[in-house]
């Protein structure tokens, strides 16, 4: 048989030599690398510890913690141990053993499967102990940043929620994301600490007012409700309530979108007769009306435009009011009178006043997704001969609760509104402030005399008009109530109303603006004066006590100013959990900076209960919860 000429001996030897040289070269290179000085290249590892959210007094509202995702490798886990694994772990994971076993068997071809996500520190420690004791293979715990909300649903829409990826999804958690959790720079390593955000709300006051609001929501059988209070001089929002609310510790399991919705910032609506305090201010400030101007009213105002269109605007109360001033028109909430006033002020001037109050633009409060509402112009397709008159009584205009509160600040602060805010200060982990709120004032909206006149009219509304249910005997409150038929999908809904009330007090030197809105009450008596004004009275009463405001009937007490207080022994956490029972909140402050242990304080006062119980061995990253009353 003839052999291919290519495989002649010289060529075979040549190929063998070349192959040997190539292998020798590879070997030499490998030896050089093996014995050369090694340069270890490692990726930069950065840990970001998210800052806390607190109320104005430092009470914790959102606390960083750790959670654990627990998983195994099903394709490597022995079939013979699946049942044992499921039975041992089921009580700890709050799952049935059959559920765990089925989950593992259904994923036998997978290299990894999460059995349960977001285990708490206690669940993690118990699960890990069982796994170590039973030597279960291919098990993994992934540590993830988490969030605990000590007050559950308190101010939930304002605080917001942090998702599993560490990003804020709503509220302050979203708007202050880069403050709470700063983005590492390319050259940073180690641990980066986010800053703590102190809100302007008072958690104790918020709790009082939420109790009032929740009871009102239940009694009126309403769909939703808002209640907001602000400091007139500083613009700081002291209470921010939107109901229904959501337990932030169970956020992902709540399916009601209204509970997660920041209604004061997002919901826009026709405000109804409360809006008359702003249109009345425009008519007085412009000179179109004076405090002494009288209008003859019959309860129904009928007018014909120059285009031949005829419109009728009627009062809720059809009885003739006779001759009325602006004061009496506000006290009686007379639509007839306000329709007449609208004819006395040129349209562009009227709209300019409304814009100067802040309607049709965002307030700038530090919350995400704020809506701008709507102030029509004469170029709008829906503008008609009656539009200015109906805007004058709070219809054909769209506002948010935050805009209404901001506009009322102009009246309360004698024409110059303080800008609203929900952030008191921002501090680093050592308590150094990077931001402290100082009042910021907008441009003057009204003459001082105009603001003072409208305030006096609001006082008359409480003393003699529709807002009498908001009155207190020992402090002067002014208010304006409103009842608006709800406009949705291009039409007014039958028997669906928005009941509201705006309160300002004390009227001589205003300190607080308070606004409430009750949506779609199902009870028969659902006018603003009937169900919203009493909320203002109750809320004002709590605010006055909480802030220590002077009441007209308050007794004067003298005191030396010297109080003797015995010092408690300073608390510390060693190898076991101490007994915190009976300790006041001030004794617990230093524990918040404890390393490797997270302390969560619920409520105010003195410790009545704790988890875990005293004497429990302290473990790394343990969470201790204290309940105060």
Coordinates of C-alpha atoms in Angstrom, one line a residue:
X1 CA 0.0 0.0 0.0
X2 CA 1.4 3.4 -1.0
X3 CA 1.8 5.9 1.9
X4 CA 0.9 9.6 1.4
X5 CA 4.1 11.4 0.5
X6 CA 3.3 14.1 3.0
X7 CA 4.3 11.8 5.8
X8 CA 7.9 11.3 4.8
X9 CA 10.3 11.0 7.7
X10 CA 12.0 14.5 7.5
X11 CA 8.6 16.2 7.6
X12 CA 7.4 14.1 10.6
X13 CA 10.6 15.0 12.5
X14 CA 10.1 18.6 11.7
X15 CA 6.5 18.6 13.0
X16 CA 7.6 16.8 16.2
X17 CA 10.3 19.3 16.9
X18 CA 7.9 22.3 16.4
X19 CA 5.3 20.7 18.7
X20 CA 8.0 20.1 21.4
X21 CA 9.2 23.7 21.2
X22 CA 5.6 25.0 21.5
X23 CA 5.0 22.8 24.6
X24 CA 8.3 24.0 26.1
X25 CA 7.3 27.6 25.5
X26 CA 3.9 27.1 27.2
X27 CA 5.6 25.4 30.2
X28 CA 8.2 28.2 30.6
X29 CA 5.4 30.8 30.6
X30 CA 3.4 28.9 33.2
X31 CA 6.5 28.6 35.5
X32 CA 7.2 32.3 35.2
X33 CA 3.7 33.2 36.1
X34 CA 3.7 30.7 39.0
X35 CA 6.8 32.1 40.6
X36 CA 6.3 35.7 39.7
X37 CA 5.2 38.3 42.3
X38 CA 1.4 38.2 42.3
X39 CA -0.7 41.3 41.8
X40 CA -4.1 40.6 43.3
X41 CA -6.9 42.5 41.6
X42 CA -10.0 42.7 43.6
X43 CA -13.2 44.6 42.9
X44 CA -14.0 47.4 45.2
X45 CA -16.6 46.5 47.8
X46 CA -18.8 49.2 49.1
X47 CA -21.5 48.8 51.7
X48 CA -24.1 51.6 52.0
X49 CA -26.0 51.8 55.3
X50 CA -29.3 53.7 54.7
X51 CA -30.1 56.6 57.0
X52 CA -33.2 56.6 59.2
X53 CA -36.3 58.7 59.0
X54 CA -37.4 60.4 62.2
X55 CA -40.1 62.8 63.4
X56 CA -39.2 66.4 64.4
X57 CA -38.3 65.1 68.0
X58 CA -36.1 62.3 66.8
X59 CA -38.6 59.5 67.2
X60 CA -37.8 56.7 64.7
X61 CA -40.2 56.2 61.8
X62 CA -38.1 54.2 59.4
X63 CA -35.1 52.1 60.6
X64 CA -32.4 50.3 58.6
X65 CA -32.1 46.6 59.3
X66 CA -31.0 43.4 57.6
X67 CA -33.1 40.7 56.0
X68 CA -32.0 37.4 54.5
X69 CA -33.1 35.5 51.4
X70 CA -32.9 31.8 52.1
X71 CA -32.3 29.2 49.3
X72 CA -30.7 25.9 48.3
X73 CA -29.3 24.1 45.2
X74 CA -32.1 21.6 44.4
X75 CA -30.0 19.7 41.8
X76 CA -27.4 18.9 44.5
X77 CA -29.7 18.4 47.5
X78 CA -30.2 14.7 48.4
X79 CA -33.6 13.3 47.6
X80 CA -33.5 11.2 50.8
X81 CA -33.3 14.4 53.0
X82 CA -36.0 16.6 51.4
X83 CA -38.7 15.5 53.8
X84 CA -36.5 15.9 56.8
X85 CA -35.4 19.3 55.6
X86 CA -39.0 20.4 55.0
X87 CA -40.2 19.3 58.4
X88 CA -37.4 20.9 60.3
X89 CA -37.6 24.3 58.6
X90 CA -41.4 24.6 58.2
X91 CA -42.1 26.1 61.7
X92 CA -39.3 28.6 61.4
X93 CA -40.3 29.8 57.9
X94 CA -44.0 29.8 58.7
X95 CA -44.6 27.4 55.8
X96 CA -46.0 23.9 55.6
X97 CA -43.6 21.1 55.2
X98 CA -45.5 19.8 52.2
X99 CA -45.1 23.3 50.6
X100 CA -41.4 23.3 51.1
X101 CA -40.9 19.7 49.8
X102 CA -43.0 20.3 46.7
X103 CA -41.1 23.5 46.0
X104 CA -37.8 21.7 46.1
X105 CA -38.9 18.7 44.1
X106 CA -40.5 20.9 41.4
X107 CA -37.1 22.6 40.9
X108 CA -34.8 19.5 40.9
X109 CA -33.2 20.5 37.7
X110 CA -32.3 24.0 38.9
X111 CA -28.9 25.0 40.3
X112 CA -30.5 27.4 42.8
X113 CA -33.9 28.1 44.3
X114 CA -35.1 30.6 46.9
X115 CA -37.2 28.8 49.5
X116 CA -38.3 32.1 51.2
X117 CA -37.2 35.7 50.9
X118 CA -36.9 38.5 53.5
X119 CA -36.3 36.5 56.6
X120 CA -36.0 38.6 59.8
X121 CA -32.9 38.5 61.9
X122 CA -34.6 36.1 64.4
X123 CA -35.8 33.8 61.6
X124 CA -32.4 33.8 60.0
X125 CA -30.6 32.8 63.3
X126 CA -33.1 30.1 64.0
X127 CA -33.0 28.7 60.5
X128 CA -29.2 28.8 60.4
X129 CA -29.0 27.0 63.8
X130 CA -31.2 24.2 62.4
X131 CA -29.2 23.9 59.2
X132 CA -25.9 23.7 61.1
X133 CA -27.2 21.2 63.6
X134 CA -28.6 18.9 60.9
X135 CA -25.8 19.5 58.4
X136 CA -28.1 20.2 55.5
X137 CA -26.0 20.8 52.3
X138 CA -26.1 23.4 49.5
X139 CA -27.9 26.0 51.6
X140 CA -27.3 29.7 51.2
X141 CA -28.4 32.9 53.0
X142 CA -28.2 36.2 51.0
X143 CA -28.0 39.2 53.3
X144 CA -30.0 42.1 51.9
X145 CA -30.7 45.7 53.2
X146 CA -34.1 46.1 54.7
X147 CA -36.4 48.5 56.5
X148 CA -38.5 48.4 59.7
X149 CA -41.2 50.9 60.3
X150 CA -41.8 51.1 64.0
X151 CA -45.0 53.0 63.8
X152 CA -46.6 50.7 61.2
X153 CA -49.2 52.8 59.3
X154 CA -48.5 56.2 61.0
X155 CA -48.0 58.9 58.3
X156 CA -47.4 56.0 55.9
X157 CA -47.9 57.9 52.6
X158 CA -45.5 60.7 53.8
X159 CA -42.8 58.3 55.0
X160 CA -43.1 56.1 51.9
X161 CA -41.7 52.6 51.3
X162 CA -38.3 51.1 50.4
X163 CA -38.3 48.2 47.9
X164 CA -36.2 45.0 48.2
X165 CA -33.6 46.5 45.9
X166 CA -32.9 49.3 48.4
X167 CA -34.6 52.0 46.2
X168 CA -37.3 54.2 47.7
X169 CA -40.6 53.6 46.0
X170 CA -42.8 56.4 47.4
X171 CA -42.9 59.3 49.9
X172 CA -39.7 60.5 51.6
X173 CA -38.1 57.2 51.0
X174 CA -38.2 58.1 47.3
X175 CA -37.7 61.8 47.3
X176 CA -34.7 61.7 49.6
X177 CA -33.2 58.5 48.2
X178 CA -29.7 59.9 47.6
X179 CA -29.7 61.6 51.0
X180 CA -30.7 58.4 52.8
X181 CA -28.6 56.1 50.6
X182 CA -25.9 58.0 48.8
X183 CA -24.4 56.6 45.6
X184 CA -20.8 55.5 46.1
X185 CA -18.1 57.3 44.1
X186 CA -15.8 55.1 41.9
X187 CA -12.9 55.3 44.4
X188 CA -14.8 54.7 47.6
X189 CA -14.5 51.5 49.6
X190 CA -15.8 50.3 53.0
X191 CA -19.1 51.5 54.5
X192 CA -20.8 54.6 53.5
X193 CA -23.4 56.0 55.9
X194 CA -26.6 57.7 54.7
X195 CA -28.0 60.7 56.5
X196 CA -31.0 60.7 58.8
X197 CA -34.0 62.8 57.6
X198 CA -36.0 64.5 60.4
X199 CA -39.5 65.2 59.3
X200 CA -41.5 68.2 60.5
X201 CA -44.4 66.1 61.8
X202 CA -44.8 65.4 65.5
X203 CA -45.4 61.6 65.8
X204 CA -47.4 62.0 69.0
X205 CA -49.6 64.7 67.5
X206 CA -49.9 62.6 64.3
X207 CA -51.1 59.7 66.4
X208 CA -53.7 61.8 68.2
X209 CA -55.1 63.2 65.0
X210 CA -55.0 59.9 63.1
X211 CA -57.2 58.5 65.9
X212 CA -59.7 61.3 65.3
X213 CA -59.5 60.8 61.5
X214 CA -60.0 57.1 61.6
X215 CA -63.0 57.4 63.9
X216 CA -64.5 60.0 61.5
X217 CA -63.9 57.8 58.5
X218 CA -65.8 55.0 60.2
X219 CA -68.6 57.1 61.5
X220 CA -69.2 58.9 58.2
X221 CA -68.8 55.7 56.1
X222 CA -66.5 57.7 53.8
X223 CA -64.3 56.4 51.1
X224 CA -61.3 58.4 52.1
X225 CA -60.1 61.3 54.2
X226 CA -57.3 63.9 54.6
X227 CA -56.3 66.0 57.5
X228 CA -53.2 68.3 57.4
X229 CA -51.9 70.9 59.9
X230 CA -49.1 73.4 59.4
X231 CA -47.3 76.1 61.4
X232 CA -48.2 79.5 60.0
X233 CA -44.9 81.2 60.8
X234 CA -42.5 78.4 59.6
X235 CA -44.4 76.5 57.0
X236 CA -43.6 73.3 58.8
X237 CA -46.3 70.6 58.4
X238 CA -47.0 69.2 61.8
X239 CA -49.4 66.5 60.8
X240 CA -50.0 64.8 57.4
X241 CA -52.9 62.3 57.3
X242 CA -54.3 60.4 54.4
X243 CA -56.8 57.6 55.0
X244 CA -57.0 54.7 54.2
X245 CA -53.4 54.1 55.2
X246 CA -51.0 51.1 54.8
X247 CA -48.9 49.2 57.3
X248 CA -45.5 49.8 55.9
X249 CA -44.2 46.6 57.4
X250 CA -46.7 44.7 55.2
X251 CA -46.6 47.0 52.2
X252 CA -46.1 44.4 49.5
X253 CA -49.1 42.4 50.6
X254 CA -51.6 45.3 50.6
X255 CA -53.6 45.4 47.4
X256 CA -55.6 48.6 48.0
X257 CA -54.0 51.3 45.8
X258 CA -55.8 54.1 47.7
X259 CA -54.0 53.0 50.9
X260 CA -50.7 53.6 49.2
X261 CA -51.7 56.8 47.4
X262 CA -50.4 60.2 48.8
X263 CA -53.7 61.9 48.4
X264 CA -52.8 65.4 49.7
X265 CA -50.2 65.7 47.0
X266 CA -51.7 63.6 44.2
X267 CA -55.5 63.9 44.3
X268 CA -56.9 66.9 42.5
X269 CA -60.6 67.9 43.0
X270 CA -63.1 70.7 42.9
X271 CA -62.8 72.3 46.4
X272 CA -66.3 73.7 46.7
X273 CA -67.2 76.6 49.1
X274 CA -63.9 76.6 51.1
X275 CA -62.4 78.2 47.9
X276 CA -64.5 81.3 48.6
X277 CA -62.1 82.6 51.1
X278 CA -59.5 83.0 48.3
X279 CA -61.9 84.5 45.8
X280 CA -63.3 86.9 48.4
X281 CA -59.7 87.9 49.2
X282 CA -59.2 88.6 45.5
X283 CA -62.3 90.8 45.3
X284 CA -61.4 92.8 48.4
X285 CA -57.7 93.2 47.6
X286 CA -58.3 94.4 44.1
X287 CA -60.9 96.9 45.2
X288 CA -63.7 95.3 43.2
X289 CA -65.5 94.9 46.6
X290 CA -65.0 96.7 49.9
X291 CA -66.1 95.6 53.4
X292 CA -69.0 98.0 53.1
X293 CA -70.2 97.0 49.7
X294 CA -73.7 95.5 49.7
X295 CA -75.2 93.0 47.2
X296 CA -78.9 92.2 46.9
X297 CA -79.4 88.4 46.9
X298 CA -82.4 86.3 46.3
X299 CA -80.7 82.9 46.5
X300 CA -80.6 82.5 42.8
X301 CA -78.5 84.5 40.3
X302 CA -79.5 84.5 36.7
X303 CA -77.5 86.3 34.1
X304 CA -77.2 86.5 30.3
X305 CA -73.9 86.9 28.5
X306 CA -73.2 89.2 25.5
X307 CA -73.4 86.1 23.4
X308 CA -77.0 85.5 24.5
X309 CA -76.2 82.6 26.8
X310 CA -78.3 82.5 30.0
X311 CA -76.9 80.9 33.2
X312 CA -78.4 80.3 36.7
X313 CA -76.3 79.9 39.9
X314 CA -78.3 79.0 43.0
X315 CA -77.4 78.8 46.7
X316 CA -77.6 75.5 48.6
X317 CA -79.9 77.4 51.0
X318 CA -82.7 78.7 48.6
X319 CA -83.9 81.3 51.0
X320 CA -83.4 85.0 50.2
X321 CA -80.4 86.5 52.0
X322 CA -81.3 90.1 51.2
X323 CA -78.6 92.7 51.3
X324 CA -75.2 91.1 52.2
X325 CA -71.6 92.1 52.5
X326 CA -68.6 89.9 51.8
X327 CA -68.6 88.9 55.5
X328 CA -72.2 87.8 55.4
X329 CA -71.8 86.1 52.0
X330 CA -68.9 84.0 53.5
X331 CA -70.8 83.2 56.7
X332 CA -73.8 82.0 54.8
X333 CA -71.8 80.6 51.9
X334 CA -74.0 82.5 49.4
X335 CA -73.4 81.4 45.8
X336 CA -75.6 84.2 44.5
X337 CA -73.4 86.9 46.1
X338 CA -70.2 85.4 44.8
X339 CA -71.5 85.1 41.3
X340 CA -72.3 88.8 41.4
X341 CA -68.9 89.6 42.8
X342 CA -67.2 87.8 39.9
X343 CA -68.7 90.3 37.5
X344 CA -67.0 93.2 39.2
X345 CA -63.4 92.0 38.6
X346 CA -61.7 91.7 35.2
X347 CA -61.1 88.0 34.3
X348 CA -57.3 88.2 33.9
X349 CA -56.9 90.0 37.2
X350 CA -59.1 87.4 38.9
X351 CA -57.0 84.5 37.5
X352 CA -53.8 86.3 38.4
X353 CA -54.8 86.4 42.0
X354 CA -55.6 82.6 42.0
X355 CA -52.1 81.9 40.5
X356 CA -50.5 84.1 43.1
X357 CA -52.1 81.9 45.8
X358 CA -50.3 79.0 44.2
X359 CA -53.1 77.3 42.4
X360 CA -52.1 75.7 39.1
X361 CA -48.6 74.9 40.2
X362 CA -46.7 72.6 42.6
X363 CA -46.2 73.7 46.2
X364 CA -42.7 72.3 46.2
X365 CA -43.3 70.1 49.3
X366 CA -40.6 67.4 49.4
X367 CA -42.8 64.5 48.2
X368 CA -42.8 62.8 44.8
X369 CA -45.5 62.9 42.1
X370 CA -47.1 66.1 43.2
X371 CA -49.9 67.2 40.9
X372 CA -50.5 70.8 39.7
X373 CA -54.2 70.9 39.6
X374 CA -55.9 73.1 37.0
X375 CA -56.9 76.8 36.7
X376 CA -58.7 77.4 33.4
X377 CA -57.9 80.2 31.0
X378 CA -60.2 82.0 28.6
X379 CA -58.6 80.0 25.8
X380 CA -59.7 76.6 27.2
X381 CA -62.3 74.9 25.1
X382 CA -64.5 74.4 28.2
X383 CA -64.5 78.1 29.2
X384 CA -68.0 79.5 29.1
X385 CA -69.9 82.5 30.2
X386 CA -70.4 81.1 33.6
X387 CA -66.9 79.8 34.3
X388 CA -65.6 82.8 36.3
X389 CA -68.7 82.8 38.4
X390 CA -68.4 79.0 39.1
X391 CA -64.7 79.3 39.8
X392 CA -65.7 81.9 42.3
X393 CA -67.7 79.3 44.3
X394 CA -65.1 76.5 44.0
X395 CA -66.3 74.8 40.8
X396 CA -64.6 74.4 37.4
X397 CA -61.2 74.5 39.2
X398 CA -59.0 71.7 40.3
X399 CA -56.8 71.8 43.4
X400 CA -54.8 69.5 45.7
X401 CA -55.0 69.6 49.5
X402 CA -51.4 70.8 49.7
X403 CA -52.3 73.7 47.4
X404 CA -55.3 74.6 49.6
X405 CA -53.1 74.6 52.7
X406 CA -50.4 76.7 51.0
X407 CA -53.0 79.2 49.8
X408 CA -54.4 79.5 53.3
X409 CA -50.9 80.3 54.6
X410 CA -51.2 83.7 52.8
X411 CA -54.3 84.6 54.6
X412 CA -53.0 83.3 58.0
X413 CA -49.7 85.1 57.8
X414 CA -51.1 88.5 56.9
X415 CA -50.6 88.2 53.1
X416 CA -47.0 86.7 53.0
X417 CA -47.1 82.9 53.0
X418 CA -44.4 80.8 54.4
X419 CA -43.4 78.0 52.0
X420 CA -44.6 74.6 53.1
X421 CA -42.1 71.9 54.0
X422 CA -42.0 68.4 55.6
X423 CA -38.3 68.3 56.3
X424 CA -37.0 69.7 59.6
X425 CA -33.4 68.8 59.3
X426 CA -30.9 66.3 57.9
X427 CA -28.0 64.9 60.0
X428 CA -25.2 62.4 59.6
X429 CA -24.7 59.4 61.9
X430 CA -22.7 61.5 64.4
X431 CA -25.5 64.0 64.7
X432 CA -23.9 66.7 62.6
X433 CA -26.5 68.7 60.7
X434 CA -26.0 69.2 57.0
X435 CA -29.4 71.0 56.6
X436 CA -31.7 72.8 59.1
X437 CA -34.9 74.3 57.9
X438 CA -35.3 78.0 58.1
X439 CA -38.6 79.6 57.1
X440 CA -38.8 80.6 53.5
X441 CA -41.4 83.2 52.5
X442 CA -43.0 83.7 49.2
X443 CA -43.9 87.0 47.6
X444 CA -46.7 89.0 49.1
X445 CA -50.1 87.8 47.9
X446 CA -52.5 90.1 49.7
X447 CA -52.4 93.5 51.5
X448 CA -52.2 93.0 55.3
X449 CA -55.6 94.7 55.7
X450 CA -57.1 92.3 53.2
X451 CA -55.8 89.2 55.0
X452 CA -56.9 90.6 58.4
X453 CA -60.4 91.2 57.0
X454 CA -60.8 87.7 55.6
X455 CA -59.6 86.3 58.9
X456 CA -62.2 88.3 60.7
X457 CA -64.8 87.0 58.2
X458 CA -63.7 83.4 59.0
X459 CA -64.2 84.1 62.7
X460 CA -67.7 85.3 61.9
X461 CA -68.4 82.1 60.0
X462 CA -67.7 80.2 63.2
X463 CA -69.7 82.5 65.5
X464 CA -72.7 83.1 63.2
X465 CA -72.4 81.0 60.1
X466 CA -72.0 77.5 58.6
X467 CA -68.8 76.7 60.5
X468 CA -70.1 77.0 64.1
X469 CA -69.4 73.3 64.8
X470 CA -65.6 74.0 64.6
X471 CA -65.8 76.5 67.5
X472 CA -64.0 76.2 70.9
X473 CA -64.9 78.2 73.9
X474 CA -61.4 79.1 75.0
X475 CA -59.6 79.9 71.8
X476 CA -60.6 81.9 68.7
X477 CA -60.9 79.7 65.6
X478 CA -61.9 81.0 62.2
X479 CA -63.1 78.6 59.4
X480 CA -64.8 78.1 56.1
X481 CA -66.8 74.9 55.3
X482 CA -67.5 73.4 51.9
X483 CA -69.6 70.7 50.2
X484 CA -68.8 70.0 46.6
X485 CA -70.5 67.5 44.3
X486 CA -67.8 65.2 43.0
X487 CA -66.8 65.6 39.3
X488 CA -65.5 62.4 37.7
X489 CA -65.1 61.2 34.1
X490 CA -66.6 64.4 32.7
X491 CA -69.8 64.6 34.8
X492 CA -71.0 65.3 38.4
X493 CA -71.8 62.1 40.3
X494 CA -75.3 61.8 41.9
X495 CA -75.2 61.9 45.7
X496 CA -71.4 61.8 45.8
X497 CA -69.9 64.7 47.8
X498 CA -66.6 66.1 49.1
X499 CA -67.1 67.7 52.5
X500 CA -64.3 70.0 53.8
X501 CA -63.3 72.6 56.3
X502 CA -60.4 75.0 56.6
X503 CA -59.5 76.3 60.1
X504 CA -57.1 79.0 61.2
X505 CA -56.3 79.8 64.9
X506 CA -55.9 81.7 67.1
X507 CA -57.5 84.3 64.8
X508 CA -55.8 87.4 66.4
X509 CA -52.3 86.0 65.8
X510 CA -52.6 82.9 63.7
X511 CA -50.2 80.0 64.5
X512 CA -51.9 77.0 62.9
X513 CA -53.7 76.3 59.6
X514 CA -55.8 73.1 59.6
X515 CA -57.5 71.5 56.6
X516 CA -59.7 68.4 56.3
X517 CA -61.4 66.7 53.4
X518 CA -63.9 63.8 53.7
X519 CA -64.6 62.1 50.4
X520 CA -67.9 60.3 49.5
X521 CA -69.5 60.0 52.9
X522 CA -72.5 57.6 52.8
X523 CA -74.4 59.1 55.7
X524 CA -77.4 61.4 55.1
X525 CA -76.0 64.5 56.9
X526 CA -72.8 64.9 55.0
X527 CA -72.4 68.7 54.5
X528 CA -69.0 70.2 55.3
X529 CA -70.4 72.1 58.3
X530 CA -71.9 68.9 59.7
X531 CA -69.1 66.3 59.4
X532 CA -65.9 68.3 58.6
X533 CA -66.2 71.2 61.0
X534 CA -66.3 68.9 64.1
X535 CA -63.0 67.4 62.9
X536 CA -61.4 70.8 62.9
X537 CA -62.7 71.4 66.5
X538 CA -61.3 68.1 67.8
X539 CA -58.0 68.3 66.0
X540 CA -57.5 72.0 67.1
X541 CA -58.1 71.0 70.7
X542 CA -55.4 68.3 70.5
X543 CA -53.0 70.7 68.7
X544 CA -53.5 73.4 71.3
X545 CA -52.7 71.0 74.1
X546 CA -49.7 69.3 72.4
X547 CA -48.1 72.7 71.5
X548 CA -48.9 74.2 74.9
X549 CA -50.8 77.1 73.3
X550 CA -52.4 79.5 75.7
X551 CA -56.1 79.1 76.2
X552 CA -58.3 82.1 77.3
X553 CA -59.5 80.1 80.4
X554 CA -56.1 78.6 81.2
X555 CA -55.0 79.0 84.9
X556 CA -51.6 80.6 85.7
X557 CA -49.3 78.6 87.8
X558 CA -46.0 79.8 89.3
X559 CA -43.1 77.5 89.9
X560 CA -39.5 78.0 91.0
X561 CA -38.3 76.2 87.9
X562 CA -36.1 73.8 89.9
X563 CA -37.0 70.1 89.7
X564 CA -35.0 67.3 91.4
X565 CA -34.8 64.2 89.3
X566 CA -32.8 61.1 90.4
X567 CA -30.7 59.6 87.6
X568 CA -31.3 56.1 86.3
X569 CA -28.3 53.9 85.9
X570 CA -27.0 54.2 82.3
X571 CA -28.2 51.3 80.0
X572 CA -25.8 49.2 78.0
X573 CA -26.1 46.0 76.0
X574 CA -23.6 43.3 76.9
X575 CA -23.7 39.5 76.4
X576 CA -27.4 39.3 77.3
X577 CA -30.5 41.5 76.7
X578 CA -31.1 43.7 79.7
X579 CA -34.5 44.2 81.3
X580 CA -35.8 47.5 79.9
X581 CA -39.2 47.5 81.6
X582 CA -40.1 50.8 83.3
X583 CA -37.3 52.8 81.7
X584 CA -38.2 56.1 80.1
X585 CA -37.6 56.9 76.5
X586 CA -34.7 59.3 77.3
X587 CA -32.7 56.4 78.8
X588 CA -32.9 54.6 75.5
X589 CA -31.5 57.2 73.2
X590 CA -27.9 56.0 73.5
X591 CA -28.9 52.5 72.5
X592 CA -29.8 53.6 69.0
X593 CA -26.1 53.9 68.1
X594 CA -25.2 50.4 69.5
X595 CA -23.0 48.5 67.1
X596 CA -24.2 45.0 65.8
X597 CA -27.6 45.4 67.5
X598 CA -30.6 47.2 66.1
X599 CA -32.9 48.8 68.8
X600 CA -36.4 49.7 67.6
X601 CA -38.5 52.0 69.9
X602 CA -42.3 51.9 69.5
X603 CA -44.4 54.7 71.0
X604 CA -43.5 57.2 73.8
X605 CA -43.4 57.1 77.6
X606 CA -42.0 54.1 79.5
X607 CA -41.1 50.6 78.4
X608 CA -44.0 48.2 79.1
X609 CA -42.9 45.3 76.9
X610 CA -39.8 44.1 75.0
X611 CA -38.8 41.5 72.4
X612 CA -36.7 39.4 73.0
X613 CA -37.2 39.0 76.7
X614 CA -34.5 40.0 79.3
X615 CA -31.7 37.4 79.7
X616 CA -31.7 36.3 76.0
X617 CA -28.1 35.9 74.7
X618 CA -27.1 38.8 72.4
X619 CA -26.2 37.7 68.8
X620 CA -24.7 39.7 66.0
X621 CA -27.2 42.0 64.2
X622 CA -29.9 41.1 66.7
X623 CA -33.0 43.3 66.6
X624 CA -34.5 44.4 70.0
X625 CA -38.0 45.9 69.9
X626 CA -39.2 48.1 72.9
X627 CA -42.8 49.0 73.3
X628 CA -43.5 52.2 75.3
X629 CA -46.7 53.7 76.7

